[in-house]
Amino acid sequence: MFKKYILPLFISFLLVFLTTSIGSYFTTPNIVSWYQYLKKPSFAPPNWLFGPAWILFYFLMAVAAFLVWRERENKNIKSALSIYLIHLIFNALWSIIFFGLKNFGFAFFEIVILWILILLTIIKFYKIKPLAAFLLIPYILWVTFASILNLAVWMLN
């Protein structure tokens, strides 16, 4: 039971925690300093919304990965979890590029790649455990919105 459920659940949340920690390291100090002074489009959400939204998305990501990981007998699991792990790297990289390097153009191109990786993850997860794929739908919708916001910030600044 431990190896089948507890360990995969723990590792799923640990990987997401590491990803969010890297992103938060670059995002948190900057979202309350220079980011608030940028020109932003009228549809930009208030800064306080980002934290709760990302907590939800990271939770859903961890649960989705856990649900897929439990299906170890499925031949597609290795490629699905590999894409998922690559996607986590790109997730953390966006915060480094946008908030750390303040390079909005490069961040936009990176978030487009992230979006593609999320879509591939959803497709791969669906083949293994449809519920896991559905759990990622709010996340890809948010990243779609974030991509548009990133592009607008790039154009306005």
PDB file of C-alpha atoms in Angstrom:
ATOM      1  CA  MET A   1       0.000   0.000   0.000  1.00  0.00           C
ATOM      2  CA  PHE A   2       2.794   2.434   0.886  1.00  0.00           C
ATOM      3  CA  LYS A   3       4.598   1.991  -2.440  1.00  0.00           C
ATOM      4  CA  LYS A   4       1.394   1.994  -4.450  1.00  0.00           C
ATOM      5  CA  TYR A   5      -0.338   5.012  -2.887  1.00  0.00           C
ATOM      6  CA  ILE A   6       1.520   6.951  -0.207  1.00  0.00           C
ATOM      7  CA  LEU A   7       4.920   7.236  -1.888  1.00  0.00           C
ATOM      8  CA  PRO A   8       3.549   8.337  -5.302  1.00  0.00           C
ATOM      9  CA  LEU A   9       1.244  10.832  -3.617  1.00  0.00           C
ATOM     10  CA  PHE A  10       4.113  12.227  -1.548  1.00  0.00           C
ATOM     11  CA  ILE A  11       6.437  12.495  -4.558  1.00  0.00           C
ATOM     12  CA  SER A  12       3.702  14.096  -6.696  1.00  0.00           C
ATOM     13  CA  PHE A  13       3.185  16.822  -4.121  1.00  0.00           C
ATOM     14  CA  LEU A  14       6.929  17.178  -3.483  1.00  0.00           C
ATOM     15  CA  LEU A  15       7.637  17.820  -7.177  1.00  0.00           C
ATOM     16  CA  VAL A  16       4.867  20.402  -7.348  1.00  0.00           C
ATOM     17  CA  PHE A  17       6.098  22.000  -4.120  1.00  0.00           C
ATOM     18  CA  LEU A  18       9.613  22.309  -5.564  1.00  0.00           C
ATOM     19  CA  THR A  19       8.198  23.862  -8.733  1.00  0.00           C
ATOM     20  CA  THR A  20       6.083  26.351  -6.848  1.00  0.00           C
ATOM     21  CA  SER A  21       8.971  27.193  -4.510  1.00  0.00           C
ATOM     22  CA  ILE A  22      11.207  28.113  -7.431  1.00  0.00           C
ATOM     23  CA  GLY A  23       8.451  30.172  -9.030  1.00  0.00           C
ATOM     24  CA  SER A  24       7.563  31.886  -5.756  1.00  0.00           C
ATOM     25  CA  TYR A  25      11.191  32.789  -5.096  1.00  0.00           C
ATOM     26  CA  PHE A  26      11.162  34.951  -8.213  1.00  0.00           C
ATOM     27  CA  THR A  27       7.518  36.014  -8.227  1.00  0.00           C
ATOM     28  CA  THR A  28       6.645  36.978  -4.664  1.00  0.00           C
ATOM     29  CA  PRO A  29       9.105  39.835  -4.088  1.00  0.00           C
ATOM     30  CA  ASN A  30       8.549  41.237  -7.568  1.00  0.00           C
ATOM     31  CA  ILE A  31       4.761  41.118  -7.753  1.00  0.00           C
ATOM     32  CA  VAL A  32       4.588  43.564  -4.839  1.00  0.00           C
ATOM     33  CA  SER A  33       7.382  45.782  -6.121  1.00  0.00           C
ATOM     34  CA  TRP A  34       8.006  46.616  -9.799  1.00  0.00           C
ATOM     35  CA  TYR A  35       5.218  44.467 -11.290  1.00  0.00           C
ATOM     36  CA  GLN A  36       2.486  46.623  -9.757  1.00  0.00           C
ATOM     37  CA  TYR A  37       3.891  49.662 -11.577  1.00  0.00           C
ATOM     38  CA  LEU A  38       3.901  48.108 -15.036  1.00  0.00           C
ATOM     39  CA  LYS A  39       1.364  49.134 -17.634  1.00  0.00           C
ATOM     40  CA  LYS A  40      -1.178  46.321 -17.723  1.00  0.00           C
ATOM     41  CA  PRO A  41      -4.313  45.727 -19.781  1.00  0.00           C
ATOM     42  CA  SER A  42      -7.713  46.414 -18.281  1.00  0.00           C
ATOM     43  CA  PHE A  43      -8.372  42.667 -17.937  1.00  0.00           C
ATOM     44  CA  ALA A  44      -5.363  42.085 -15.653  1.00  0.00           C
ATOM     45  CA  PRO A  45      -6.547  40.464 -12.423  1.00  0.00           C
ATOM     46  CA  PRO A  46      -5.647  41.938  -9.033  1.00  0.00           C
ATOM     47  CA  ASN A  47      -2.320  40.719  -7.650  1.00  0.00           C
ATOM     48  CA  TRP A  48      -3.945  38.945  -4.681  1.00  0.00           C
ATOM     49  CA  LEU A  49      -5.705  36.522  -7.067  1.00  0.00           C
ATOM     50  CA  PHE A  50      -2.504  34.899  -8.361  1.00  0.00           C
ATOM     51  CA  GLY A  51      -1.587  33.127  -5.098  1.00  0.00           C
ATOM     52  CA  PRO A  52      -4.915  31.346  -4.481  1.00  0.00           C
ATOM     53  CA  ALA A  53      -5.273  30.488  -8.178  1.00  0.00           C
ATOM     54  CA  TRP A  54      -1.834  28.887  -8.352  1.00  0.00           C
ATOM     55  CA  ILE A  55      -2.386  26.959  -5.117  1.00  0.00           C
ATOM     56  CA  LEU A  56      -5.459  25.392  -6.732  1.00  0.00           C
ATOM     57  CA  PHE A  57      -3.661  24.621 -10.001  1.00  0.00           C
ATOM     58  CA  TYR A  58      -0.632  23.091  -8.277  1.00  0.00           C
ATOM     59  CA  PHE A  59      -2.897  20.954  -6.094  1.00  0.00           C
ATOM     60  CA  LEU A  60      -4.787  19.712  -9.169  1.00  0.00           C
ATOM     61  CA  MET A  61      -1.485  19.004 -10.978  1.00  0.00           C
ATOM     62  CA  ALA A  62      -0.189  16.902  -8.090  1.00  0.00           C
ATOM     63  CA  VAL A  63      -3.424  14.913  -7.827  1.00  0.00           C
ATOM     64  CA  ALA A  64      -3.489  14.367 -11.608  1.00  0.00           C
ATOM     65  CA  ALA A  65       0.102  13.096 -11.641  1.00  0.00           C
ATOM     66  CA  PHE A  66      -0.662  10.814  -8.703  1.00  0.00           C
ATOM     67  CA  LEU A  67      -3.702   9.347 -10.468  1.00  0.00           C
ATOM     68  CA  VAL A  68      -1.609   8.614 -13.546  1.00  0.00           C
ATOM     69  CA  TRP A  69       1.321   7.241 -11.557  1.00  0.00           C
ATOM     70  CA  ARG A  70      -1.003   4.723  -9.887  1.00  0.00           C
ATOM     71  CA  GLU A  71      -1.684   3.181 -13.301  1.00  0.00           C
ATOM     72  CA  ARG A  72       1.816   1.677 -13.468  1.00  0.00           C
ATOM     73  CA  GLU A  73       0.779  -1.214 -15.696  1.00  0.00           C
ATOM     74  CA  ASN A  74      -0.131   1.180 -18.515  1.00  0.00           C
ATOM     75  CA  LYS A  75       2.508   1.223 -21.271  1.00  0.00           C
ATOM     76  CA  ASN A  76       2.039   4.992 -21.801  1.00  0.00           C
ATOM     77  CA  ILE A  77       2.901   6.032 -18.256  1.00  0.00           C
ATOM     78  CA  LYS A  78       6.599   6.682 -18.833  1.00  0.00           C
ATOM     79  CA  SER A  79       6.063   9.115 -21.700  1.00  0.00           C
ATOM     80  CA  ALA A  80       3.135  10.785 -19.921  1.00  0.00           C
ATOM     81  CA  LEU A  81       5.079  11.420 -16.733  1.00  0.00           C
ATOM     82  CA  SER A  82       8.169  12.478 -18.699  1.00  0.00           C
ATOM     83  CA  ILE A  83       6.172  15.197 -20.498  1.00  0.00           C
ATOM     84  CA  TYR A  84       4.638  16.167 -17.151  1.00  0.00           C
ATOM     85  CA  LEU A  85       8.094  16.575 -15.567  1.00  0.00           C
ATOM     86  CA  ILE A  86       9.369  18.631 -18.510  1.00  0.00           C
ATOM     87  CA  HIS A  87       6.255  20.782 -18.194  1.00  0.00           C
ATOM     88  CA  LEU A  88       7.055  21.400 -14.508  1.00  0.00           C
ATOM     89  CA  ILE A  89      10.505  22.676 -15.490  1.00  0.00           C
ATOM     90  CA  PHE A  90       8.956  25.071 -18.001  1.00  0.00           C
ATOM     91  CA  ASN A  91       6.405  26.131 -15.389  1.00  0.00           C
ATOM     92  CA  ALA A  92       9.190  27.210 -13.019  1.00  0.00           C
ATOM     93  CA  LEU A  93      11.247  28.735 -15.841  1.00  0.00           C
ATOM     94  CA  TRP A  94       8.492  31.161 -16.764  1.00  0.00           C
ATOM     95  CA  SER A  95       8.689  32.872 -13.368  1.00  0.00           C
ATOM     96  CA  ILE A  96      12.470  33.091 -13.641  1.00  0.00           C
ATOM     97  CA  ILE A  97      12.251  34.665 -17.100  1.00  0.00           C
ATOM     98  CA  PHE A  98       9.296  36.995 -16.482  1.00  0.00           C
ATOM     99  CA  PHE A  99       9.909  38.094 -12.892  1.00  0.00           C
ATOM    100  CA  GLY A 100      13.594  37.308 -12.424  1.00  0.00           C
ATOM    101  CA  LEU A 101      15.003  38.451 -15.770  1.00  0.00           C
ATOM    102  CA  LYS A 102      12.115  40.850 -16.525  1.00  0.00           C
ATOM    103  CA  ASN A 103      12.224  39.653 -20.127  1.00  0.00           C
ATOM    104  CA  PHE A 104       8.564  39.757 -21.175  1.00  0.00           C
ATOM    105  CA  GLY A 105       9.189  38.797 -24.799  1.00  0.00           C
ATOM    106  CA  PHE A 106      11.213  35.695 -24.004  1.00  0.00           C
ATOM    107  CA  ALA A 107       8.694  34.844 -21.260  1.00  0.00           C
ATOM    108  CA  PHE A 108       5.901  34.974 -23.831  1.00  0.00           C
ATOM    109  CA  PHE A 109       7.651  32.501 -26.123  1.00  0.00           C
ATOM    110  CA  GLU A 110       8.396  30.294 -23.132  1.00  0.00           C
ATOM    111  CA  ILE A 111       4.774  30.319 -21.948  1.00  0.00           C
ATOM    112  CA  VAL A 112       3.635  29.259 -25.430  1.00  0.00           C
ATOM    113  CA  ILE A 113       5.927  26.223 -25.119  1.00  0.00           C
ATOM    114  CA  LEU A 114       4.561  25.648 -21.613  1.00  0.00           C
ATOM    115  CA  TRP A 115       1.007  25.718 -22.998  1.00  0.00           C
ATOM    116  CA  ILE A 116       1.922  23.121 -25.625  1.00  0.00           C
ATOM    117  CA  LEU A 117       3.495  20.928 -22.933  1.00  0.00           C
ATOM    118  CA  ILE A 118       0.348  21.211 -20.800  1.00  0.00           C
ATOM    119  CA  LEU A 119      -1.780  20.211 -23.776  1.00  0.00           C
ATOM    120  CA  LEU A 120       0.485  17.223 -24.472  1.00  0.00           C
ATOM    121  CA  THR A 121       0.294  16.269 -20.790  1.00  0.00           C
ATOM    122  CA  ILE A 122      -3.505  16.431 -20.914  1.00  0.00           C
ATOM    123  CA  ILE A 123      -3.593  14.237 -24.013  1.00  0.00           C
ATOM    124  CA  LYS A 124      -1.161  11.699 -22.525  1.00  0.00           C
ATOM    125  CA  PHE A 125      -2.951  11.674 -19.153  1.00  0.00           C
ATOM    126  CA  TYR A 126      -6.318  11.201 -20.867  1.00  0.00           C
ATOM    127  CA  LYS A 127      -5.118   7.978 -22.469  1.00  0.00           C
ATOM    128  CA  ILE A 128      -4.188   6.640 -19.037  1.00  0.00           C
ATOM    129  CA  LYS A 129      -6.703   8.187 -16.633  1.00  0.00           C
ATOM    130  CA  PRO A 130      -9.290  10.606 -18.085  1.00  0.00           C
ATOM    131  CA  LEU A 131      -9.999  12.174 -14.688  1.00  0.00           C
ATOM    132  CA  ALA A 132      -6.337  13.216 -14.427  1.00  0.00           C
ATOM    133  CA  ALA A 133      -6.643  15.009 -17.769  1.00  0.00           C
ATOM    134  CA  PHE A 134      -9.826  16.791 -16.716  1.00  0.00           C
ATOM    135  CA  LEU A 135      -8.126  18.022 -13.539  1.00  0.00           C
ATOM    136  CA  LEU A 136      -5.670  19.940 -15.738  1.00  0.00           C
ATOM    137  CA  ILE A 137      -8.342  21.820 -17.711  1.00  0.00           C
ATOM    138  CA  PRO A 138      -8.553  24.791 -15.277  1.00  0.00           C
ATOM    139  CA  TYR A 139      -4.757  25.014 -15.392  1.00  0.00           C
ATOM    140  CA  ILE A 140      -4.512  25.191 -19.188  1.00  0.00           C
ATOM    141  CA  LEU A 141      -7.327  27.754 -19.239  1.00  0.00           C
ATOM    142  CA  TRP A 142      -5.413  29.881 -16.731  1.00  0.00           C
ATOM    143  CA  VAL A 143      -2.179  29.551 -18.708  1.00  0.00           C
ATOM    144  CA  THR A 144      -4.083  30.565 -21.836  1.00  0.00           C
ATOM    145  CA  PHE A 145      -5.221  33.689 -20.013  1.00  0.00           C
ATOM    146  CA  ALA A 146      -1.726  34.222 -18.566  1.00  0.00           C
ATOM    147  CA  SER A 147      -0.257  33.959 -22.074  1.00  0.00           C
ATOM    148  CA  ILE A 148      -2.535  36.721 -23.306  1.00  0.00           C
ATOM    149  CA  LEU A 149      -1.704  38.809 -20.241  1.00  0.00           C
ATOM    150  CA  ASN A 150       2.029  38.195 -20.767  1.00  0.00           C
ATOM    151  CA  LEU A 151       1.727  39.306 -24.397  1.00  0.00           C
ATOM    152  CA  ALA A 152      -0.189  42.429 -23.393  1.00  0.00           C
ATOM    153  CA  VAL A 153       2.365  43.364 -20.717  1.00  0.00           C
ATOM    154  CA  TRP A 154       5.133  42.843 -23.258  1.00  0.00           C
ATOM    155  CA  MET A 155       3.372  45.096 -25.800  1.00  0.00           C
ATOM    156  CA  LEU A 156       2.541  47.807 -23.245  1.00  0.00           C
ATOM    157  CA  ASN A 157       5.993  47.963 -21.684  1.00  0.00           C
TER     158      ASN A 157
END
